[in-house]
Amino acid sequence: MDRSSEIREFLRTRRARITPDQAGLAPDLRVRRVPGLRREEVAQLAGVSVDYYIRLERGRTQGVSEAVLEAVARALQLDDTERAHLFDLAQPTATRARPRRPPNPQRVRPVMYRALDSLSVPALIQGRRMDVLAANRLGYALFADFQARPHRERNFARFVFLDEAARALYTDWEKAAGDCVATLHLYAGRHPDDPQLTELIGELSLHSDTFRRLWADHDVLAHATGTKRLHHPLVGDLTLDYVVLAVEGDPDQSLVILTPEPASPSAEALDILASWTSTSPTGPHATDETRPVV
């Protein structure tokens, strides 16, 4: 990933969504050729020179201070996730110039497999690039049998954009697709040198017009809690709340748990799905439990 291009497009798209009135600026009678704030208005709000801001938006971030980044974040009214993304993108050039090693393969620890199997609701472990590293029986039954797929296809982004089953599964597929892209953008800011991320984005851009459109929006999203509305081919409509929990020891690994409201139609449907699910173990054999997942 090209950090200069990423920071340019991120700041440009953030400027475009804020009107002068929303920013508290005096009315401007000049005709605006593009929506949102001009560069000089962002510079004014951030208390920096126009030239300085233009250099920043062009990705020339060497020597940029945290105070300036904070000021730009306030001027553009960034939320906490967007602010963190800006800081990731604007790391000093000197730091970025150091050789970067490919990330180590991810491993799911045996205790996490046991934790998955102990849960009576759908759960999965998600890794880098939205890779699906493991799931319990209900997790696979709810979404897709990722375990049966080749390793490179065990990925939620590929599932959402390249598998027709996903369009039928998600009640609001467009929102699910947007959330997926925004999550990938956040990861891209932290790991721009991940070659598998570059491969994934290239593949999705080639095969999905929707992905290309959403990627150009440069939205970012950090999942913590929320609600998924699904239409499962076996049990029908489901409304499930989810929570995303960090896995200690691997900042790029998280445990996702989905739960229905007690005694709701979704809870009854999930019970039916559980009764139809195979009772065979979902995790790998004990000898394979710590094998690396790229």
mmCIF file of C-alpha atoms in Angstrom:
data_model
loop_
_atom_site.group_PDB
_atom_site.id
_atom_site.type_symbol
_atom_site.label_atom_id
_atom_site.label_comp_id
_atom_site.label_asym_id
_atom_site.label_seq_id
_atom_site.Cartn_x
_atom_site.Cartn_y
_atom_site.Cartn_z
ATOM 1 C CA MET A 1 0.000 0.000 0.000
ATOM 2 C CA ASP A 2 1.188 3.523 -0.841
ATOM 3 C CA ARG A 3 0.959 5.563 2.375
ATOM 4 C CA SER A 4 1.227 8.888 0.510
ATOM 5 C CA SER A 5 -1.749 7.993 -1.651
ATOM 6 C CA GLU A 6 -3.687 6.657 1.331
ATOM 7 C CA ILE A 7 -3.238 9.767 3.466
ATOM 8 C CA ARG A 8 -4.039 12.043 0.509
ATOM 9 C CA GLU A 9 -7.304 10.283 -0.256
ATOM 10 C CA PHE A 10 -8.246 9.874 3.395
ATOM 11 C CA LEU A 11 -7.858 13.588 4.141
ATOM 12 C CA ARG A 12 -9.529 14.574 0.869
ATOM 13 C CA THR A 13 -12.594 12.420 1.568
ATOM 14 C CA ARG A 14 -12.794 13.714 5.166
ATOM 15 C CA ARG A 15 -12.692 17.319 3.894
ATOM 16 C CA ALA A 16 -15.418 16.617 1.374
ATOM 17 C CA ARG A 17 -17.978 15.590 3.964
ATOM 18 C CA ILE A 18 -17.828 18.764 6.124
ATOM 19 C CA THR A 19 -19.507 22.007 5.076
ATOM 20 C CA PRO A 20 -18.157 25.408 6.164
ATOM 21 C CA ASP A 21 -21.302 25.870 8.221
ATOM 22 C CA GLN A 22 -20.691 22.603 10.073
ATOM 23 C CA ALA A 23 -17.119 23.728 10.702
ATOM 24 C CA GLY A 24 -18.300 27.044 12.140
ATOM 25 C CA LEU A 25 -16.768 29.159 9.374
ATOM 26 C CA ALA A 26 -18.228 32.410 8.119
ATOM 27 C CA PRO A 27 -20.378 32.124 4.963
ATOM 28 C CA ASP A 28 -18.320 32.077 1.760
ATOM 29 C CA LEU A 29 -19.997 33.592 -1.296
ATOM 30 C CA ARG A 30 -17.524 32.081 -3.745
ATOM 31 C CA VAL A 31 -18.786 29.273 -5.960
ATOM 32 C CA ARG A 32 -17.530 25.908 -4.708
ATOM 33 C CA ARG A 33 -16.533 23.501 -7.430
ATOM 34 C CA VAL A 34 -16.308 20.577 -5.014
ATOM 35 C CA PRO A 35 -18.225 19.774 -1.814
ATOM 36 C CA GLY A 36 -16.807 20.257 1.637
ATOM 37 C CA LEU A 37 -13.935 22.315 2.966
ATOM 38 C CA ARG A 38 -11.094 23.788 0.958
ATOM 39 C CA ARG A 39 -7.516 23.032 1.991
ATOM 40 C CA GLU A 40 -6.996 26.569 3.180
ATOM 41 C CA GLU A 41 -10.068 26.301 5.418
ATOM 42 C CA VAL A 42 -8.747 23.128 7.028
ATOM 43 C CA ALA A 43 -5.408 24.877 7.564
ATOM 44 C CA GLN A 44 -7.198 27.818 9.168
ATOM 45 C CA LEU A 45 -9.182 25.566 11.502
ATOM 46 C CA ALA A 46 -6.073 23.559 12.423
ATOM 47 C CA GLY A 47 -3.925 26.659 12.986
ATOM 48 C CA VAL A 48 -1.235 25.720 10.465
ATOM 49 C CA SER A 49 -0.086 27.324 7.231
ATOM 50 C CA VAL A 50 -1.787 26.381 3.983
ATOM 51 C CA ASP A 51 1.531 25.126 2.563
ATOM 52 C CA TYR A 52 2.082 22.935 5.615
ATOM 53 C CA TYR A 53 -1.358 21.359 5.330
ATOM 54 C CA ILE A 54 -0.951 20.793 1.577
ATOM 55 C CA ARG A 55 2.333 18.993 2.211
ATOM 56 C CA LEU A 56 0.625 16.823 4.818
ATOM 57 C CA GLU A 57 -2.249 15.985 2.481
ATOM 58 C CA ARG A 58 0.271 15.014 -0.185
ATOM 59 C CA GLY A 59 1.740 12.478 2.204
ATOM 60 C CA ARG A 60 4.898 14.396 3.073
ATOM 61 C CA THR A 61 4.708 13.675 6.781
ATOM 62 C CA GLN A 62 8.359 13.704 7.805
ATOM 63 C CA GLY A 63 8.697 15.593 11.075
ATOM 64 C CA VAL A 64 4.957 16.110 11.555
ATOM 65 C CA SER A 65 4.128 16.492 15.236
ATOM 66 C CA GLU A 66 1.369 14.839 17.224
ATOM 67 C CA ALA A 67 0.030 18.309 18.050
ATOM 68 C CA VAL A 68 -0.461 19.104 14.357
ATOM 69 C CA LEU A 69 -2.145 15.768 13.729
ATOM 70 C CA GLU A 70 -4.443 16.380 16.698
ATOM 71 C CA ALA A 71 -5.300 19.827 15.327
ATOM 72 C CA VAL A 72 -6.074 18.428 11.864
ATOM 73 C CA ALA A 73 -8.192 15.672 13.416
ATOM 74 C CA ARG A 74 -10.226 18.283 15.309
ATOM 75 C CA ALA A 75 -10.595 20.463 12.219
ATOM 76 C CA LEU A 76 -11.913 17.521 10.208
ATOM 77 C CA GLN A 77 -14.101 16.355 13.111
ATOM 78 C CA LEU A 78 -12.623 12.861 13.052
ATOM 79 C CA ASP A 79 -13.968 10.258 15.434
ATOM 80 C CA ASP A 80 -11.625 8.162 17.581
ATOM 81 C CA THR A 81 -11.199 5.455 14.938
ATOM 82 C CA GLU A 82 -10.509 7.958 12.172
ATOM 83 C CA ARG A 83 -8.051 9.832 14.371
ATOM 84 C CA ALA A 84 -6.128 6.625 15.099
ATOM 85 C CA HIS A 85 -6.121 5.851 11.371
ATOM 86 C CA LEU A 86 -4.686 9.290 10.590
ATOM 87 C CA PHE A 87 -1.876 8.725 13.100
ATOM 88 C CA ASP A 88 -1.153 5.316 11.554
ATOM 89 C CA LEU A 89 -0.955 6.793 8.065
ATOM 90 C CA ALA A 90 1.160 9.786 9.103
ATOM 91 C CA GLN A 91 3.994 7.904 10.793
ATOM 92 C CA PRO A 92 7.291 9.761 10.270
ATOM 93 C CA THR A 93 9.100 8.939 7.050
ATOM 94 C CA ALA A 94 12.245 8.042 8.995
ATOM 95 C CA THR A 95 10.338 5.324 10.802
ATOM 96 C CA ARG A 96 8.757 4.032 7.603
ATOM 97 C CA ALA A 97 12.140 3.825 5.905
ATOM 98 C CA ARG A 98 13.291 1.008 8.159
ATOM 99 C CA PRO A 99 13.100 -2.443 6.563
ATOM 100 C CA ARG A 100 9.895 -4.191 7.511
ATOM 101 C CA ARG A 101 9.724 -7.940 7.966
ATOM 102 C CA PRO A 102 6.633 -9.848 6.823
ATOM 103 C CA PRO A 103 4.274 -10.459 9.756
ATOM 104 C CA ASN A 104 4.728 -13.764 11.535
ATOM 105 C CA PRO A 105 2.133 -16.460 10.821
ATOM 106 C CA GLN A 106 -0.818 -16.349 13.191
ATOM 107 C CA ARG A 107 -1.525 -19.267 15.494
ATOM 108 C CA VAL A 108 -4.706 -20.130 17.345
ATOM 109 C CA ARG A 109 -3.827 -21.440 20.766
ATOM 110 C CA PRO A 110 -5.433 -24.681 21.999
ATOM 111 C CA VAL A 111 -7.203 -22.824 24.810
ATOM 112 C CA MET A 112 -9.000 -20.699 22.211
ATOM 113 C CA TYR A 113 -10.280 -23.816 20.428
ATOM 114 C CA ARG A 114 -11.595 -25.079 23.744
ATOM 115 C CA ALA A 115 -13.188 -21.703 24.447
ATOM 116 C CA LEU A 116 -14.921 -21.777 21.053
ATOM 117 C CA ASP A 117 -16.285 -25.270 21.617
ATOM 118 C CA SER A 118 -17.565 -24.327 25.079
ATOM 119 C CA LEU A 119 -19.834 -21.621 23.673
ATOM 120 C CA SER A 120 -23.430 -22.488 22.787
ATOM 121 C CA VAL A 121 -23.731 -19.529 20.389
ATOM 122 C CA PRO A 122 -21.923 -18.797 17.103
ATOM 123 C CA ALA A 123 -18.335 -17.681 17.623
ATOM 124 C CA LEU A 124 -15.225 -17.336 15.518
ATOM 125 C CA ILE A 125 -11.660 -16.095 15.701
ATOM 126 C CA GLN A 126 -10.760 -13.481 13.123
ATOM 127 C CA GLY A 127 -7.209 -12.575 12.216
ATOM 128 C CA ARG A 128 -5.361 -10.293 9.852
ATOM 129 C CA ARG A 129 -7.130 -9.062 6.731
ATOM 130 C CA MET A 130 -10.413 -10.482 8.155
ATOM 131 C CA ASP A 131 -9.068 -14.022 7.833
ATOM 132 C CA VAL A 132 -11.228 -16.624 9.592
ATOM 133 C CA LEU A 133 -8.744 -18.570 11.719
ATOM 134 C CA ALA A 134 -11.229 -20.790 13.572
ATOM 135 C CA ALA A 135 -14.881 -21.084 14.540
ATOM 136 C CA ASN A 136 -17.174 -23.345 16.501
ATOM 137 C CA ARG A 137 -19.799 -25.527 14.830
ATOM 138 C CA LEU A 138 -22.499 -22.867 14.983
ATOM 139 C CA GLY A 139 -20.130 -20.235 13.633
ATOM 140 C CA TYR A 140 -19.414 -22.318 10.552
ATOM 141 C CA ALA A 141 -23.082 -23.243 10.175
ATOM 142 C CA LEU A 142 -24.187 -19.627 10.436
ATOM 143 C CA PHE A 143 -21.867 -18.139 7.812
ATOM 144 C CA ALA A 144 -19.944 -20.690 5.746
ATOM 145 C CA ASP A 145 -17.823 -23.773 6.285
ATOM 146 C CA PHE A 146 -14.556 -21.856 6.075
ATOM 147 C CA GLN A 147 -12.702 -24.874 7.421
ATOM 148 C CA ALA A 148 -13.520 -26.817 4.232
ATOM 149 C CA ARG A 149 -12.158 -24.064 1.978
ATOM 150 C CA PRO A 150 -8.570 -23.546 0.797
ATOM 151 C CA HIS A 151 -6.573 -21.399 3.234
ATOM 152 C CA ARG A 152 -6.581 -18.275 1.047
ATOM 153 C CA GLU A 153 -10.394 -18.403 0.804
ATOM 154 C CA ARG A 154 -10.926 -18.479 4.570
ATOM 155 C CA ASN A 155 -11.512 -14.762 4.610
ATOM 156 C CA PHE A 156 -14.628 -12.728 5.353
ATOM 157 C CA ALA A 157 -13.887 -10.091 2.729
ATOM 158 C CA ARG A 158 -13.623 -12.719 -0.008
ATOM 159 C CA PHE A 159 -16.815 -14.318 1.307
ATOM 160 C CA VAL A 160 -18.785 -11.068 1.348
ATOM 161 C CA PHE A 161 -17.739 -9.837 -2.095
ATOM 162 C CA LEU A 162 -17.063 -13.002 -4.087
ATOM 163 C CA ASP A 163 -19.551 -15.571 -2.757
ATOM 164 C CA GLU A 164 -23.153 -15.264 -3.932
ATOM 165 C CA ALA A 165 -24.282 -16.964 -0.722
ATOM 166 C CA ALA A 166 -23.235 -13.854 1.203
ATOM 167 C CA ARG A 167 -25.635 -11.636 -0.751
ATOM 168 C CA ALA A 168 -28.491 -13.931 0.208
ATOM 169 C CA LEU A 169 -27.325 -14.274 3.817
ATOM 170 C CA TYR A 170 -26.994 -10.594 4.773
ATOM 171 C CA THR A 171 -30.345 -8.791 4.960
ATOM 172 C CA ASP A 172 -28.526 -5.512 4.253
ATOM 173 C CA TRP A 173 -25.647 -6.726 2.123
ATOM 174 C CA GLU A 174 -24.547 -3.196 1.137
ATOM 175 C CA LYS A 175 -24.042 -2.244 4.798
ATOM 176 C CA ALA A 176 -22.172 -5.480 5.473
ATOM 177 C CA ALA A 177 -19.956 -4.777 2.462
ATOM 178 C CA GLY A 178 -19.285 -1.206 3.620
ATOM 179 C CA ASP A 179 -18.379 -2.362 7.131
ATOM 180 C CA CYS A 180 -16.062 -4.977 5.659
ATOM 181 C CA VAL A 181 -14.191 -2.450 3.507
ATOM 182 C CA ALA A 182 -13.940 0.037 6.367
ATOM 183 C CA THR A 183 -12.399 -2.668 8.557
ATOM 184 C CA LEU A 184 -9.875 -3.525 5.840
ATOM 185 C CA HIS A 185 -8.948 0.151 5.476
ATOM 186 C CA LEU A 186 -8.208 0.360 9.185
ATOM 187 C CA TYR A 187 -5.968 -2.697 8.937
ATOM 188 C CA ALA A 188 -4.256 -1.241 5.849
ATOM 189 C CA GLY A 189 -3.283 1.851 7.834
ATOM 190 C CA ARG A 190 -1.551 -0.312 10.425
ATOM 191 C CA HIS A 191 0.038 -2.804 8.034
ATOM 192 C CA PRO A 192 0.602 -1.140 4.646
ATOM 193 C CA ASP A 193 3.489 -3.471 3.831
ATOM 194 C CA ASP A 194 1.489 -6.694 4.138
ATOM 195 C CA PRO A 195 1.839 -8.379 0.694
ATOM 196 C CA GLN A 196 -1.200 -10.580 1.279
ATOM 197 C CA LEU A 197 -3.287 -7.481 1.965
ATOM 198 C CA THR A 198 -2.153 -6.001 -1.358
ATOM 199 C CA GLU A 199 -3.076 -9.266 -3.085
ATOM 200 C CA LEU A 200 -6.505 -9.322 -1.407
ATOM 201 C CA ILE A 201 -7.337 -5.724 -2.312
ATOM 202 C CA GLY A 202 -6.212 -6.304 -5.878
ATOM 203 C CA GLU A 203 -8.359 -9.417 -6.215
ATOM 204 C CA LEU A 204 -11.463 -7.765 -4.772
ATOM 205 C CA SER A 205 -10.956 -4.632 -6.887
ATOM 206 C CA LEU A 206 -10.688 -6.762 -10.017
ATOM 207 C CA HIS A 207 -13.838 -8.780 -9.394
ATOM 208 C CA SER A 208 -16.180 -6.371 -7.578
ATOM 209 C CA ASP A 209 -17.369 -2.951 -8.742
ATOM 210 C CA THR A 210 -18.912 -2.411 -5.309
ATOM 211 C CA PHE A 211 -15.605 -3.037 -3.586
ATOM 212 C CA ARG A 212 -13.827 -0.513 -5.811
ATOM 213 C CA ARG A 213 -16.491 2.110 -5.098
ATOM 214 C CA LEU A 214 -16.452 1.557 -1.342
ATOM 215 C CA TRP A 215 -12.642 1.404 -1.175
ATOM 216 C CA ALA A 216 -12.480 4.866 -2.773
ATOM 217 C CA ASP A 217 -14.587 6.274 0.114
ATOM 218 C CA HIS A 218 -11.708 5.623 2.578
ATOM 219 C CA ASP A 219 -14.040 5.040 5.518
ATOM 220 C CA VAL A 220 -12.615 3.229 8.548
ATOM 221 C CA LEU A 221 -14.369 1.175 11.190
ATOM 222 C CA ALA A 222 -13.284 -0.605 14.361
ATOM 223 C CA HIS A 223 -15.770 -3.305 15.273
ATOM 224 C CA ALA A 224 -16.600 -3.601 18.971
ATOM 225 C CA THR A 225 -20.327 -4.291 19.258
ATOM 226 C CA GLY A 226 -23.267 -4.196 16.901
ATOM 227 C CA THR A 227 -26.104 -6.140 15.347
ATOM 228 C CA LYS A 228 -26.181 -8.449 12.339
ATOM 229 C CA ARG A 229 -29.420 -9.193 10.492
ATOM 230 C CA LEU A 230 -29.253 -12.371 8.480
ATOM 231 C CA HIS A 231 -31.537 -14.589 6.413
ATOM 232 C CA HIS A 232 -30.191 -18.093 6.846
ATOM 233 C CA PRO A 233 -31.111 -20.599 4.133
ATOM 234 C CA LEU A 234 -32.117 -23.217 6.726
ATOM 235 C CA VAL A 235 -33.730 -21.326 9.612
ATOM 236 C CA GLY A 236 -34.775 -17.987 8.095
ATOM 237 C CA ASP A 237 -34.407 -14.544 9.640
ATOM 238 C CA LEU A 238 -31.980 -13.962 12.495
ATOM 239 C CA THR A 239 -31.123 -10.849 14.483
ATOM 240 C CA LEU A 240 -27.925 -11.353 16.432
ATOM 241 C CA ASP A 241 -25.952 -8.957 18.584
ATOM 242 C CA TYR A 242 -22.204 -9.341 18.408
ATOM 243 C CA VAL A 243 -19.224 -8.398 20.527
ATOM 244 C CA VAL A 244 -15.587 -8.368 19.410
ATOM 245 C CA LEU A 245 -13.012 -9.235 22.081
ATOM 246 C CA ALA A 246 -9.248 -8.881 21.774
ATOM 247 C CA VAL A 247 -7.175 -12.053 22.040
ATOM 248 C CA GLU A 248 -4.282 -11.458 24.414
ATOM 249 C CA GLY A 249 -0.902 -11.940 22.821
ATOM 250 C CA ASP A 250 -1.956 -11.120 19.252
ATOM 251 C CA PRO A 251 -3.293 -7.599 18.577
ATOM 252 C CA ASP A 252 -4.465 -8.683 15.103
ATOM 253 C CA GLN A 253 -6.594 -11.525 16.439
ATOM 254 C CA SER A 254 -10.073 -11.195 17.921
ATOM 255 C CA LEU A 255 -12.871 -13.387 19.234
ATOM 256 C CA VAL A 256 -16.291 -12.584 17.744
ATOM 257 C CA ILE A 257 -19.351 -13.861 19.632
ATOM 258 C CA LEU A 258 -22.926 -13.553 18.302
ATOM 259 C CA THR A 259 -25.939 -13.848 20.606
ATOM 260 C CA PRO A 260 -29.726 -13.574 20.155
ATOM 261 C CA GLU A 261 -32.156 -11.941 22.540
ATOM 262 C CA PRO A 262 -33.302 -14.585 25.058
ATOM 263 C CA ALA A 263 -36.582 -16.325 24.188
ATOM 264 C CA SER A 264 -36.766 -14.499 20.866
ATOM 265 C CA PRO A 265 -37.590 -15.980 17.430
ATOM 266 C CA SER A 266 -33.878 -15.655 16.644
ATOM 267 C CA ALA A 267 -32.993 -17.709 19.725
ATOM 268 C CA GLU A 268 -35.455 -20.410 18.652
ATOM 269 C CA ALA A 269 -34.059 -20.390 15.100
ATOM 270 C CA LEU A 270 -30.508 -20.661 16.439
ATOM 271 C CA ASP A 271 -31.539 -23.632 18.581
ATOM 272 C CA ILE A 272 -32.910 -25.331 15.475
ATOM 273 C CA LEU A 273 -29.693 -24.624 13.587
ATOM 274 C CA ALA A 274 -27.691 -26.055 16.482
ATOM 275 C CA SER A 275 -29.774 -29.237 16.453
ATOM 276 C CA TRP A 276 -29.046 -29.691 12.742
ATOM 277 C CA THR A 277 -25.338 -29.100 13.154
ATOM 278 C CA SER A 278 -22.964 -32.032 13.160
ATOM 279 C CA THR A 279 -21.632 -33.096 16.549
ATOM 280 C CA SER A 280 -18.137 -33.776 15.158
ATOM 281 C CA PRO A 281 -15.351 -31.483 16.402
ATOM 282 C CA THR A 282 -14.852 -28.311 14.371
ATOM 283 C CA GLY A 283 -11.274 -27.574 15.386
ATOM 284 C CA PRO A 284 -8.257 -29.306 13.932
ATOM 285 C CA HIS A 285 -6.884 -32.442 15.559
ATOM 286 C CA ALA A 286 -4.864 -31.891 18.681
ATOM 287 C CA THR A 287 -1.620 -32.359 16.808
ATOM 288 C CA ASP A 288 -2.583 -29.523 14.462
ATOM 289 C CA GLU A 289 -4.006 -27.063 16.956
ATOM 290 C CA THR A 290 -0.975 -24.786 17.010
ATOM 291 C CA ARG A 291 -0.169 -24.910 13.320
ATOM 292 C CA PRO A 292 0.477 -21.426 11.918
ATOM 293 C CA VAL A 293 -2.140 -19.627 9.857
ATOM 294 C CA VAL A 294 -0.605 -17.055 7.491
#
